[in-house]
Amino acid sequence: MDFIDYYKTLGIDKKATTEEVKKAYRKLARKHHPDLNPNDANAKVTFQRINEANNVLSDPEKRKKYDQYGKDWEHADEFEKAKRQQSSNQQRTRTSQNSGDFSDFFDSMFGGATGGGRQVKFRGEDFQTTLDLSLLDAYKTHKQTLNVNGKGIRITIPAGIENGQTIKITGHGGPGINGGPNGDLYINFTIDTHPDFRRLRNDLYATAELDLYTAILGGELIIDTLDGKVKLKVKQETQNGEQVKLKGKGFPVYKKDGLFGDLYITYFIKIPTGLTDKQKELFKEISEL
C-alpha cells in the first residue's frame, strides 16, 4: 500500500499536540462527512482517510510507531522483536566488530549486504475497503470487479449479504516482505435502503394500499415483490394496519441456496374522497342500518 501522510491528511504539523489533532479531525470530519456531501463520489474515501489518520495520530502509542516506521508502523512490534532477537544472536557471536546498529538490522532484514544472516519474513499489510450495494444487488448472487491498489480483483458476492457484513479475500492485501505471505483484503458491505421494502435479517416488510370497498367486501390485489408481482387474496372486513405474511417471498438466506425469509404486507386503507351527493347519501344509509 502507498504511504499516506497522516499529518498532511489532517493538515497539521508533526509537532501538533493531541488536542490539535482532535480539533483538526473534528473540523475535517464535519466538512467531508458523506451525508453532507451526497453529490461527491470521493467524500466517503476522503472521510475514511480522515478517520484513519485520526485513529493513529490521536493514540500516543500508535503515533510513536507511525513516526518511527511510517507505512510499516503496524509491524512495529514484529520489527522490534526481530531486532531484539538479532541483537541477542549478535551478542553470542560478536568478535571485535560491532555490527548490531539499527541500520544494519534493517539491511539484513530487507536484503542488505551485511553479514549473510537469515532475513526475517513479514506478512503483508491487510487492506480494507467498503462496497455499497443496492437491496436488489444483495438479493441475487453476482460478480463485481474491485480496483484495489491499481489491481482489478473479480469477486463473487453471495445473495443475502447483510448490511455491515465483512468478508475476507485471502492473499489480496499488501505484498509480504522478504518472501512473507501477502496480507488479506477485507470488504465491508453497506446495503442502501429501498423505497418500498424494509429488510430485517431475512424478512422483508412493505405496505399495500387498499381501497375501502375491497377492504370491506374482499377481493384481489396485485403487489410487487423483489422476485416479481404476485396476486394476493384480500379477505372481507380487512382492518387498517392488518398484516399478512407471504411465506418464502422475503430475502435469500446467506449461502443457503433455495432458502428465503418471508414478506410481511401491512394494509393501509385509503378513505375515498371527492364523493358525490348520492355516494354520501348511500354511506349515510349504511351508517343508519
PDB file of C-alpha atoms in Angstrom:
ATOM      1  CA  MET A   1       0.000   0.000   0.000  1.00  0.00           C
ATOM      2  CA  ASP A   2       1.267   3.504  -0.870  1.00  0.00           C
ATOM      3  CA  PHE A   3       2.425   5.655   2.033  1.00  0.00           C
ATOM      4  CA  ILE A   4      -0.259   8.015   3.333  1.00  0.00           C
ATOM      5  CA  ASP A   5       0.986  11.048   5.234  1.00  0.00           C
ATOM      6  CA  TYR A   6      -1.493  11.242   8.109  1.00  0.00           C
ATOM      7  CA  TYR A   7      -0.193  14.651   9.157  1.00  0.00           C
ATOM      8  CA  LYS A   8      -0.830  16.016   5.685  1.00  0.00           C
ATOM      9  CA  THR A   9      -4.268  14.359   5.641  1.00  0.00           C
ATOM     10  CA  LEU A  10      -5.283  16.305   8.760  1.00  0.00           C
ATOM     11  CA  GLY A  11      -3.404  19.430   7.700  1.00  0.00           C
ATOM     12  CA  ILE A  12      -1.263  19.593  10.845  1.00  0.00           C
ATOM     13  CA  ASP A  13       2.407  19.769  11.779  1.00  0.00           C
ATOM     14  CA  LYS A  14       4.316  16.758  13.101  1.00  0.00           C
ATOM     15  CA  LYS A  15       4.721  18.614  16.387  1.00  0.00           C
ATOM     16  CA  ALA A  16       0.945  19.035  16.809  1.00  0.00           C
ATOM     17  CA  THR A  17      -0.445  18.224  20.232  1.00  0.00           C
ATOM     18  CA  THR A  18      -3.100  15.565  20.796  1.00  0.00           C
ATOM     19  CA  GLU A  19      -5.692  18.317  21.273  1.00  0.00           C
ATOM     20  CA  GLU A  20      -4.674  19.912  17.958  1.00  0.00           C
ATOM     21  CA  VAL A  21      -5.049  16.516  16.250  1.00  0.00           C
ATOM     22  CA  LYS A  22      -8.574  16.117  17.618  1.00  0.00           C
ATOM     23  CA  LYS A  23      -9.514  19.679  16.675  1.00  0.00           C
ATOM     24  CA  ALA A  24      -8.300  19.218  13.082  1.00  0.00           C
ATOM     25  CA  TYR A  25     -10.125  15.886  12.850  1.00  0.00           C
ATOM     26  CA  ARG A  26     -13.451  17.299  14.058  1.00  0.00           C
ATOM     27  CA  LYS A  27     -13.252  20.169  11.580  1.00  0.00           C
ATOM     28  CA  LEU A  28     -12.467  17.931   8.586  1.00  0.00           C
ATOM     29  CA  ALA A  29     -14.958  15.224   9.619  1.00  0.00           C
ATOM     30  CA  ARG A  30     -17.792  17.750   9.589  1.00  0.00           C
ATOM     31  CA  LYS A  31     -16.679  19.150   6.244  1.00  0.00           C
ATOM     32  CA  HIS A  32     -16.240  15.816   4.421  1.00  0.00           C
ATOM     33  CA  HIS A  33     -18.937  13.632   6.017  1.00  0.00           C
ATOM     34  CA  PRO A  34     -20.646  11.651   3.186  1.00  0.00           C
ATOM     35  CA  ASP A  35     -24.113  12.593   4.452  1.00  0.00           C
ATOM     36  CA  LEU A  36     -23.265  16.251   3.943  1.00  0.00           C
ATOM     37  CA  ASN A  37     -21.735  15.648   0.503  1.00  0.00           C
ATOM     38  CA  PRO A  38     -24.225  13.382  -1.323  1.00  0.00           C
ATOM     39  CA  ASN A  39     -23.046  14.541  -4.756  1.00  0.00           C
ATOM     40  CA  ASP A  40     -19.336  13.995  -4.070  1.00  0.00           C
ATOM     41  CA  ALA A  41     -18.307  10.488  -5.142  1.00  0.00           C
ATOM     42  CA  ASN A  42     -14.984  10.821  -3.300  1.00  0.00           C
ATOM     43  CA  ALA A  43     -16.449  12.016   0.000  1.00  0.00           C
ATOM     44  CA  LYS A  44     -16.596   8.549   1.539  1.00  0.00           C
ATOM     45  CA  VAL A  45     -12.952   7.763   0.663  1.00  0.00           C
ATOM     46  CA  THR A  46     -11.801  11.134   1.999  1.00  0.00           C
ATOM     47  CA  PHE A  47     -13.809  10.642   5.189  1.00  0.00           C
ATOM     48  CA  GLN A  48     -12.308   7.179   5.714  1.00  0.00           C
ATOM     49  CA  ARG A  49      -8.756   8.561   5.334  1.00  0.00           C
ATOM     50  CA  ILE A  50      -9.512  11.322   7.832  1.00  0.00           C
ATOM     51  CA  ASN A  51     -10.788   8.739  10.324  1.00  0.00           C
ATOM     52  CA  GLU A  52      -7.762   6.530   9.716  1.00  0.00           C
ATOM     53  CA  ALA A  53      -5.366   9.435  10.286  1.00  0.00           C
ATOM     54  CA  ASN A  54      -7.135  10.438  13.489  1.00  0.00           C
ATOM     55  CA  ASN A  55      -7.191   6.858  14.755  1.00  0.00           C
ATOM     56  CA  VAL A  56      -3.401   6.686  14.514  1.00  0.00           C
ATOM     57  CA  LEU A  57      -2.313  10.202  15.454  1.00  0.00           C
ATOM     58  CA  SER A  58      -4.695  10.589  18.420  1.00  0.00           C
ATOM     59  CA  ASP A  59      -3.257   7.446  20.034  1.00  0.00           C
ATOM     60  CA  PRO A  60       0.204   8.205  21.511  1.00  0.00           C
ATOM     61  CA  GLU A  61       1.424   4.605  21.156  1.00  0.00           C
ATOM     62  CA  LYS A  62       0.286   4.251  17.538  1.00  0.00           C
ATOM     63  CA  ARG A  63       1.624   7.710  16.703  1.00  0.00           C
ATOM     64  CA  LYS A  64       5.059   6.801  18.080  1.00  0.00           C
ATOM     65  CA  LYS A  65       5.167   3.683  15.902  1.00  0.00           C
ATOM     66  CA  TYR A  66       3.945   5.620  12.857  1.00  0.00           C
ATOM     67  CA  ASP A  67       6.592   8.323  13.328  1.00  0.00           C
ATOM     68  CA  GLN A  68       9.319   5.680  13.529  1.00  0.00           C
ATOM     69  CA  TYR A  69       8.225   3.135  10.914  1.00  0.00           C
ATOM     70  CA  GLY A  70       5.980   5.065   8.515  1.00  0.00           C
ATOM     71  CA  LYS A  71       3.672   2.891   6.420  1.00  0.00           C
ATOM     72  CA  ASP A  72       5.003  -0.226   8.185  1.00  0.00           C
ATOM     73  CA  TRP A  73       4.001   1.061  11.641  1.00  0.00           C
ATOM     74  CA  GLU A  74       1.540  -1.821  12.162  1.00  0.00           C
ATOM     75  CA  HIS A  75       4.517  -4.212  12.022  1.00  0.00           C
ATOM     76  CA  ALA A  76       6.449  -2.232  14.636  1.00  0.00           C
ATOM     77  CA  ASP A  77       6.145  -4.900  17.328  1.00  0.00           C
ATOM     78  CA  GLU A  78       7.405  -7.546  14.903  1.00  0.00           C
ATOM     79  CA  PHE A  79      10.318  -5.335  13.874  1.00  0.00           C
ATOM     80  CA  GLU A  80      11.291  -4.732  17.489  1.00  0.00           C
ATOM     81  CA  LYS A  81      11.036  -8.417  18.329  1.00  0.00           C
ATOM     82  CA  ALA A  82      13.191  -9.342  15.340  1.00  0.00           C
ATOM     83  CA  LYS A  83      15.635  -6.605  16.237  1.00  0.00           C
ATOM     84  CA  ARG A  84      15.978  -7.912  19.789  1.00  0.00           C
ATOM     85  CA  GLN A  85      16.411 -11.459  18.513  1.00  0.00           C
ATOM     86  CA  GLN A  86      19.087 -10.439  16.052  1.00  0.00           C
ATOM     87  CA  SER A  87      20.839  -8.356  18.694  1.00  0.00           C
ATOM     88  CA  SER A  88      20.852 -11.358  21.004  1.00  0.00           C
ATOM     89  CA  ASN A  89      22.341 -13.559  18.286  1.00  0.00           C
ATOM     90  CA  GLN A  90      24.994 -10.993  17.532  1.00  0.00           C
ATOM     91  CA  GLN A  91      25.961 -10.791  21.197  1.00  0.00           C
ATOM     92  CA  ARG A  92      26.658 -14.512  21.177  1.00  0.00           C
ATOM     93  CA  THR A  93      28.736 -14.364  18.005  1.00  0.00           C
ATOM     94  CA  ARG A  94      30.299 -10.936  18.478  1.00  0.00           C
ATOM     95  CA  THR A  95      34.011 -10.621  17.726  1.00  0.00           C
ATOM     96  CA  SER A  96      35.908  -7.372  17.662  1.00  0.00           C
ATOM     97  CA  GLN A  97      33.381  -5.730  15.327  1.00  0.00           C
ATOM     98  CA  ASN A  98      30.151  -4.158  16.428  1.00  0.00           C
ATOM     99  CA  SER A  99      27.634  -4.759  13.673  1.00  0.00           C
ATOM    100  CA  GLY A 100      24.413  -4.547  15.660  1.00  0.00           C
ATOM    101  CA  ASP A 101      23.277  -0.992  14.954  1.00  0.00           C
ATOM    102  CA  PHE A 102      19.781  -0.168  13.726  1.00  0.00           C
ATOM    103  CA  SER A 103      20.674   0.425  10.071  1.00  0.00           C
ATOM    104  CA  ASP A 104      22.416  -2.952   9.836  1.00  0.00           C
ATOM    105  CA  PHE A 105      19.328  -4.587  11.261  1.00  0.00           C
ATOM    106  CA  PHE A 106      17.197  -3.134   8.507  1.00  0.00           C
ATOM    107  CA  ASP A 107      19.829  -4.003   5.899  1.00  0.00           C
ATOM    108  CA  SER A 108      19.815  -7.660   6.920  1.00  0.00           C
ATOM    109  CA  MET A 109      16.068  -7.765   7.173  1.00  0.00           C
ATOM    110  CA  PHE A 110      15.324  -6.078   3.871  1.00  0.00           C
ATOM    111  CA  GLY A 111      18.066  -7.601   1.751  1.00  0.00           C
ATOM    112  CA  GLY A 112      21.164  -5.515   2.538  1.00  0.00           C
ATOM    113  CA  ALA A 113      24.687  -6.739   2.197  1.00  0.00           C
ATOM    114  CA  THR A 114      25.573  -7.267   5.851  1.00  0.00           C
ATOM    115  CA  GLY A 115      26.596 -10.479   7.382  1.00  0.00           C
ATOM    116  CA  GLY A 116      24.715 -13.195   5.449  1.00  0.00           C
ATOM    117  CA  GLY A 117      22.273 -13.692   8.333  1.00  0.00           C
ATOM    118  CA  ARG A 118      18.809 -15.110   7.815  1.00  0.00           C
ATOM    119  CA  GLN A 119      16.327 -12.487   6.607  1.00  0.00           C
ATOM    120  CA  VAL A 120      13.130 -12.096   8.595  1.00  0.00           C
ATOM    121  CA  LYS A 121       9.891 -12.635   6.669  1.00  0.00           C
ATOM    122  CA  PHE A 122       6.882 -10.461   7.381  1.00  0.00           C
ATOM    123  CA  ARG A 123       3.262 -10.893   6.379  1.00  0.00           C
ATOM    124  CA  GLY A 124       1.927  -8.161   4.100  1.00  0.00           C
ATOM    125  CA  GLU A 125      -0.440  -5.476   5.271  1.00  0.00           C
ATOM    126  CA  ASP A 126      -4.188  -6.168   5.300  1.00  0.00           C
ATOM    127  CA  PHE A 127      -6.300  -3.916   3.083  1.00  0.00           C
ATOM    128  CA  GLN A 128      -9.813  -2.754   3.908  1.00  0.00           C
ATOM    129  CA  THR A 129     -12.442  -1.302   1.606  1.00  0.00           C
ATOM    130  CA  THR A 130     -16.173  -0.570   1.621  1.00  0.00           C
ATOM    131  CA  LEU A 131     -18.569  -1.693  -1.099  1.00  0.00           C
ATOM    132  CA  ASP A 132     -22.039  -0.162  -1.467  1.00  0.00           C
ATOM    133  CA  LEU A 133     -24.849  -2.352  -2.793  1.00  0.00           C
ATOM    134  CA  SER A 134     -28.497  -1.730  -3.530  1.00  0.00           C
ATOM    135  CA  LEU A 135     -31.066  -4.043  -1.948  1.00  0.00           C
ATOM    136  CA  LEU A 136     -31.618  -5.609  -5.368  1.00  0.00           C
ATOM    137  CA  ASP A 137     -27.859  -6.230  -5.755  1.00  0.00           C
ATOM    138  CA  ALA A 138     -27.790  -8.015  -2.403  1.00  0.00           C
ATOM    139  CA  TYR A 139     -30.843 -10.083  -3.391  1.00  0.00           C
ATOM    140  CA  LYS A 140     -29.019 -12.093  -6.076  1.00  0.00           C
ATOM    141  CA  THR A 141     -25.585 -13.701  -6.305  1.00  0.00           C
ATOM    142  CA  HIS A 142     -23.476 -11.689  -8.733  1.00  0.00           C
ATOM    143  CA  LYS A 143     -19.904 -10.783  -9.627  1.00  0.00           C
ATOM    144  CA  GLN A 144     -18.146  -7.452  -9.324  1.00  0.00           C
ATOM    145  CA  THR A 145     -14.642  -6.218 -10.092  1.00  0.00           C
ATOM    146  CA  LEU A 146     -12.895  -4.167  -7.410  1.00  0.00           C
ATOM    147  CA  ASN A 147      -9.911  -1.915  -8.059  1.00  0.00           C
ATOM    148  CA  VAL A 148      -7.532  -2.385  -5.140  1.00  0.00           C
ATOM    149  CA  ASN A 149      -4.206  -0.560  -5.327  1.00  0.00           C
ATOM    150  CA  GLY A 150      -4.428  -0.420  -9.109  1.00  0.00           C
ATOM    151  CA  LYS A 151      -5.247  -4.112  -9.442  1.00  0.00           C
ATOM    152  CA  GLY A 152      -8.619  -5.451 -10.607  1.00  0.00           C
ATOM    153  CA  ILE A 153      -9.988  -8.213  -8.379  1.00  0.00           C
ATOM    154  CA  ARG A 154     -13.026 -10.203  -9.562  1.00  0.00           C
ATOM    155  CA  ILE A 155     -15.184 -11.352  -6.645  1.00  0.00           C
ATOM    156  CA  THR A 156     -18.463 -13.227  -6.279  1.00  0.00           C
ATOM    157  CA  ILE A 157     -20.964 -11.662  -3.878  1.00  0.00           C
ATOM    158  CA  PRO A 158     -23.378 -14.275  -2.474  1.00  0.00           C
ATOM    159  CA  ALA A 159     -27.074 -13.463  -2.287  1.00  0.00           C
ATOM    160  CA  GLY A 160     -28.219 -12.474   1.181  1.00  0.00           C
ATOM    161  CA  ILE A 161     -25.159 -10.424   2.160  1.00  0.00           C
ATOM    162  CA  GLU A 162     -26.082  -8.217   5.123  1.00  0.00           C
ATOM    163  CA  ASN A 163     -25.539  -4.551   5.817  1.00  0.00           C
ATOM    164  CA  GLY A 164     -22.303  -4.149   7.786  1.00  0.00           C
ATOM    165  CA  GLN A 165     -21.094  -7.678   6.984  1.00  0.00           C
ATOM    166  CA  THR A 166     -17.383  -8.113   6.276  1.00  0.00           C
ATOM    167  CA  ILE A 167     -15.871 -10.836   4.115  1.00  0.00           C
ATOM    168  CA  LYS A 168     -12.190 -11.702   3.736  1.00  0.00           C
ATOM    169  CA  ILE A 169     -10.451 -12.279   0.393  1.00  0.00           C
ATOM    170  CA  THR A 170      -7.303 -14.193   1.316  1.00  0.00           C
ATOM    171  CA  GLY A 171      -3.993 -13.084  -0.177  1.00  0.00           C
ATOM    172  CA  HIS A 172      -5.239  -9.917  -1.878  1.00  0.00           C
ATOM    173  CA  GLY A 173      -3.761  -7.469   0.620  1.00  0.00           C
ATOM    174  CA  GLY A 174      -0.288  -5.939   0.564  1.00  0.00           C
ATOM    175  CA  PRO A 175       2.728  -7.970  -0.598  1.00  0.00           C
ATOM    176  CA  GLY A 176       4.783  -9.790   2.006  1.00  0.00           C
ATOM    177  CA  ILE A 177       8.251  -8.629   2.977  1.00  0.00           C
ATOM    178  CA  ASN A 178      11.269 -10.836   2.223  1.00  0.00           C
ATOM    179  CA  GLY A 179       9.071 -13.577   0.771  1.00  0.00           C
ATOM    180  CA  GLY A 180       6.473 -13.450   3.548  1.00  0.00           C
ATOM    181  CA  PRO A 181       2.804 -14.155   2.719  1.00  0.00           C
ATOM    182  CA  ASN A 182       0.549 -11.471   1.307  1.00  0.00           C
ATOM    183  CA  GLY A 183      -1.948  -9.770   3.564  1.00  0.00           C
ATOM    184  CA  ASP A 184      -5.704 -10.181   3.132  1.00  0.00           C
ATOM    185  CA  LEU A 185      -8.427  -7.935   1.736  1.00  0.00           C
ATOM    186  CA  TYR A 186     -11.401  -7.196   3.994  1.00  0.00           C
ATOM    187  CA  ILE A 187     -14.554  -5.912   2.297  1.00  0.00           C
ATOM    188  CA  ASN A 188     -17.218  -4.220   4.391  1.00  0.00           C
ATOM    189  CA  PHE A 189     -20.658  -4.107   2.765  1.00  0.00           C
ATOM    190  CA  THR A 190     -23.235  -1.359   3.110  1.00  0.00           C
ATOM    191  CA  ILE A 191     -26.745  -2.016   1.776  1.00  0.00           C
ATOM    192  CA  ASP A 192     -28.739   1.010   0.657  1.00  0.00           C
ATOM    193  CA  THR A 193     -32.312   1.441   1.845  1.00  0.00           C
ATOM    194  CA  HIS A 194     -35.145   0.651  -0.585  1.00  0.00           C
ATOM    195  CA  PRO A 195     -38.146   2.949  -1.097  1.00  0.00           C
ATOM    196  CA  ASP A 196     -40.685   0.103  -0.889  1.00  0.00           C
ATOM    197  CA  PHE A 197     -39.139  -2.636   1.240  1.00  0.00           C
ATOM    198  CA  ARG A 198     -37.603  -2.678   4.706  1.00  0.00           C
ATOM    199  CA  ARG A 199     -35.267  -5.574   5.474  1.00  0.00           C
ATOM    200  CA  LEU A 200     -34.884  -7.172   8.876  1.00  0.00           C
ATOM    201  CA  ARG A 201     -32.384 -10.043   8.617  1.00  0.00           C
ATOM    202  CA  ASN A 202     -34.037 -12.406   6.075  1.00  0.00           C
ATOM    203  CA  ASP A 203     -37.558 -10.945   6.246  1.00  0.00           C
ATOM    204  CA  LEU A 204     -38.958  -8.065   4.231  1.00  0.00           C
ATOM    205  CA  TYR A 205     -41.668  -5.599   5.228  1.00  0.00           C
ATOM    206  CA  ALA A 206     -43.839  -3.491   2.923  1.00  0.00           C
ATOM    207  CA  THR A 207     -47.184  -1.689   2.880  1.00  0.00           C
ATOM    208  CA  ALA A 208     -50.030  -2.096   0.425  1.00  0.00           C
ATOM    209  CA  GLU A 209     -52.832   0.401  -0.156  1.00  0.00           C
ATOM    210  CA  LEU A 210     -56.405  -0.923  -0.113  1.00  0.00           C
ATOM    211  CA  ASP A 211     -59.466   0.968  -1.242  1.00  0.00           C
ATOM    212  CA  LEU A 212     -62.308   0.988   1.247  1.00  0.00           C
ATOM    213  CA  TYR A 213     -64.558  -1.204  -0.872  1.00  0.00           C
ATOM    214  CA  THR A 214     -62.009  -4.023  -1.257  1.00  0.00           C
ATOM    215  CA  ALA A 215     -61.263  -3.827   2.455  1.00  0.00           C
ATOM    216  CA  ILE A 216     -64.950  -4.269   3.281  1.00  0.00           C
ATOM    217  CA  LEU A 217     -66.045  -6.692   0.560  1.00  0.00           C
ATOM    218  CA  GLY A 218     -62.790  -8.560  -0.054  1.00  0.00           C
ATOM    219  CA  GLY A 219     -61.145  -9.168  -3.417  1.00  0.00           C
ATOM    220  CA  GLU A 220     -57.738  -9.453  -5.051  1.00  0.00           C
ATOM    221  CA  LEU A 221     -54.675  -7.235  -5.033  1.00  0.00           C
ATOM    222  CA  ILE A 222     -51.549  -7.309  -7.220  1.00  0.00           C
ATOM    223  CA  ILE A 223     -48.422  -6.460  -5.214  1.00  0.00           C
ATOM    224  CA  ASP A 224     -44.725  -6.186  -6.044  1.00  0.00           C
ATOM    225  CA  THR A 225     -42.048  -8.426  -4.505  1.00  0.00           C
ATOM    226  CA  LEU A 226     -38.317  -8.442  -5.203  1.00  0.00           C
ATOM    227  CA  ASP A 227     -38.971 -11.520  -7.341  1.00  0.00           C
ATOM    228  CA  GLY A 228     -41.838 -10.082  -9.399  1.00  0.00           C
ATOM    229  CA  LYS A 229     -45.555  -9.452  -8.976  1.00  0.00           C
ATOM    230  CA  VAL A 230     -47.905 -11.754  -7.054  1.00  0.00           C
ATOM    231  CA  LYS A 231     -51.682 -11.862  -6.680  1.00  0.00           C
ATOM    232  CA  LEU A 232     -52.878 -11.568  -3.103  1.00  0.00           C
ATOM    233  CA  LYS A 233     -56.363 -12.536  -1.912  1.00  0.00           C
ATOM    234  CA  VAL A 234     -57.882  -9.954   0.423  1.00  0.00           C
ATOM    235  CA  LYS A 235     -60.417 -11.257   2.919  1.00  0.00           C
ATOM    236  CA  GLN A 236     -63.625  -9.407   3.732  1.00  0.00           C
ATOM    237  CA  GLU A 237     -63.627  -6.788   6.503  1.00  0.00           C
ATOM    238  CA  THR A 238     -59.879  -6.317   6.439  1.00  0.00           C
ATOM    239  CA  GLN A 239     -58.804  -3.789   9.049  1.00  0.00           C
ATOM    240  CA  ASN A 240     -56.436  -0.841   8.612  1.00  0.00           C
ATOM    241  CA  GLY A 241     -52.937  -1.863   9.770  1.00  0.00           C
ATOM    242  CA  GLU A 242     -53.690  -5.580   9.447  1.00  0.00           C
ATOM    243  CA  GLN A 243     -50.661  -7.651   8.419  1.00  0.00           C
ATOM    244  CA  VAL A 244     -50.391 -10.756   6.245  1.00  0.00           C
ATOM    245  CA  LYS A 245     -47.378 -12.985   5.625  1.00  0.00           C
ATOM    246  CA  LEU A 246     -46.207 -14.254   2.247  1.00  0.00           C
ATOM    247  CA  LYS A 247     -44.053 -17.241   3.088  1.00  0.00           C
ATOM    248  CA  GLY A 248     -40.788 -17.552   1.200  1.00  0.00           C
ATOM    249  CA  LYS A 249     -41.137 -14.167  -0.508  1.00  0.00           C
ATOM    250  CA  GLY A 250     -38.555 -12.425   1.660  1.00  0.00           C
ATOM    251  CA  PHE A 251     -34.772 -12.206   1.371  1.00  0.00           C
ATOM    252  CA  PRO A 252     -32.486 -15.130   0.481  1.00  0.00           C
ATOM    253  CA  VAL A 253     -30.593 -16.705   3.380  1.00  0.00           C
ATOM    254  CA  TYR A 254     -26.840 -16.100   3.054  1.00  0.00           C
ATOM    255  CA  LYS A 255     -25.040 -19.052   1.443  1.00  0.00           C
ATOM    256  CA  LYS A 256     -28.098 -21.331   1.744  1.00  0.00           C
ATOM    257  CA  ASP A 257     -29.470 -21.882  -1.748  1.00  0.00           C
ATOM    258  CA  GLY A 258     -33.232 -22.059  -2.013  1.00  0.00           C
ATOM    259  CA  LEU A 259     -33.931 -20.728   1.487  1.00  0.00           C
ATOM    260  CA  PHE A 260     -35.771 -17.422   1.844  1.00  0.00           C
ATOM    261  CA  GLY A 261     -37.288 -15.359   4.591  1.00  0.00           C
ATOM    262  CA  ASP A 262     -40.873 -14.108   4.495  1.00  0.00           C
ATOM    263  CA  LEU A 263     -42.541 -10.954   3.189  1.00  0.00           C
ATOM    264  CA  TYR A 264     -44.913  -9.156   5.553  1.00  0.00           C
ATOM    265  CA  ILE A 265     -47.521  -6.865   3.995  1.00  0.00           C
ATOM    266  CA  THR A 266     -49.282  -4.265   6.137  1.00  0.00           C
ATOM    267  CA  TYR A 267     -52.555  -2.933   4.730  1.00  0.00           C
ATOM    268  CA  PHE A 268     -53.184   0.787   4.578  1.00  0.00           C
ATOM    269  CA  ILE A 269     -56.846   1.531   3.863  1.00  0.00           C
ATOM    270  CA  LYS A 270     -57.434   4.649   1.815  1.00  0.00           C
ATOM    271  CA  ILE A 271     -60.587   6.574   2.637  1.00  0.00           C
ATOM    272  CA  PRO A 272     -62.357   7.746  -0.562  1.00  0.00           C
ATOM    273  CA  THR A 273     -62.503  11.482  -1.243  1.00  0.00           C
ATOM    274  CA  GLY A 274     -64.479  13.628  -3.647  1.00  0.00           C
ATOM    275  CA  LEU A 275     -67.727  11.692  -3.061  1.00  0.00           C
ATOM    276  CA  THR A 276     -70.878  12.710  -4.895  1.00  0.00           C
ATOM    277  CA  ASP A 277     -74.023  13.596  -3.006  1.00  0.00           C
ATOM    278  CA  LYS A 278     -75.503  10.241  -3.996  1.00  0.00           C
ATOM    279  CA  GLN A 279     -72.478   8.354  -2.636  1.00  0.00           C
ATOM    280  CA  LYS A 280     -72.609  10.309   0.592  1.00  0.00           C
ATOM    281  CA  GLU A 281     -76.305   9.518   0.923  1.00  0.00           C
ATOM    282  CA  LEU A 282     -75.579   5.814   0.475  1.00  0.00           C
ATOM    283  CA  PHE A 283     -72.927   5.912   3.214  1.00  0.00           C
ATOM    284  CA  LYS A 284     -75.408   7.707   5.449  1.00  0.00           C
ATOM    285  CA  GLU A 285     -77.968   4.973   4.837  1.00  0.00           C
ATOM    286  CA  ILE A 286     -75.383   2.301   5.713  1.00  0.00           C
ATOM    287  CA  SER A 287     -74.430   4.144   8.919  1.00  0.00           C
ATOM    288  CA  GLU A 288     -78.103   4.170   9.985  1.00  0.00           C
ATOM    289  CA  LEU A 289     -78.607   0.444   9.474  1.00  0.00           C
TER     290      LEU A 289
END
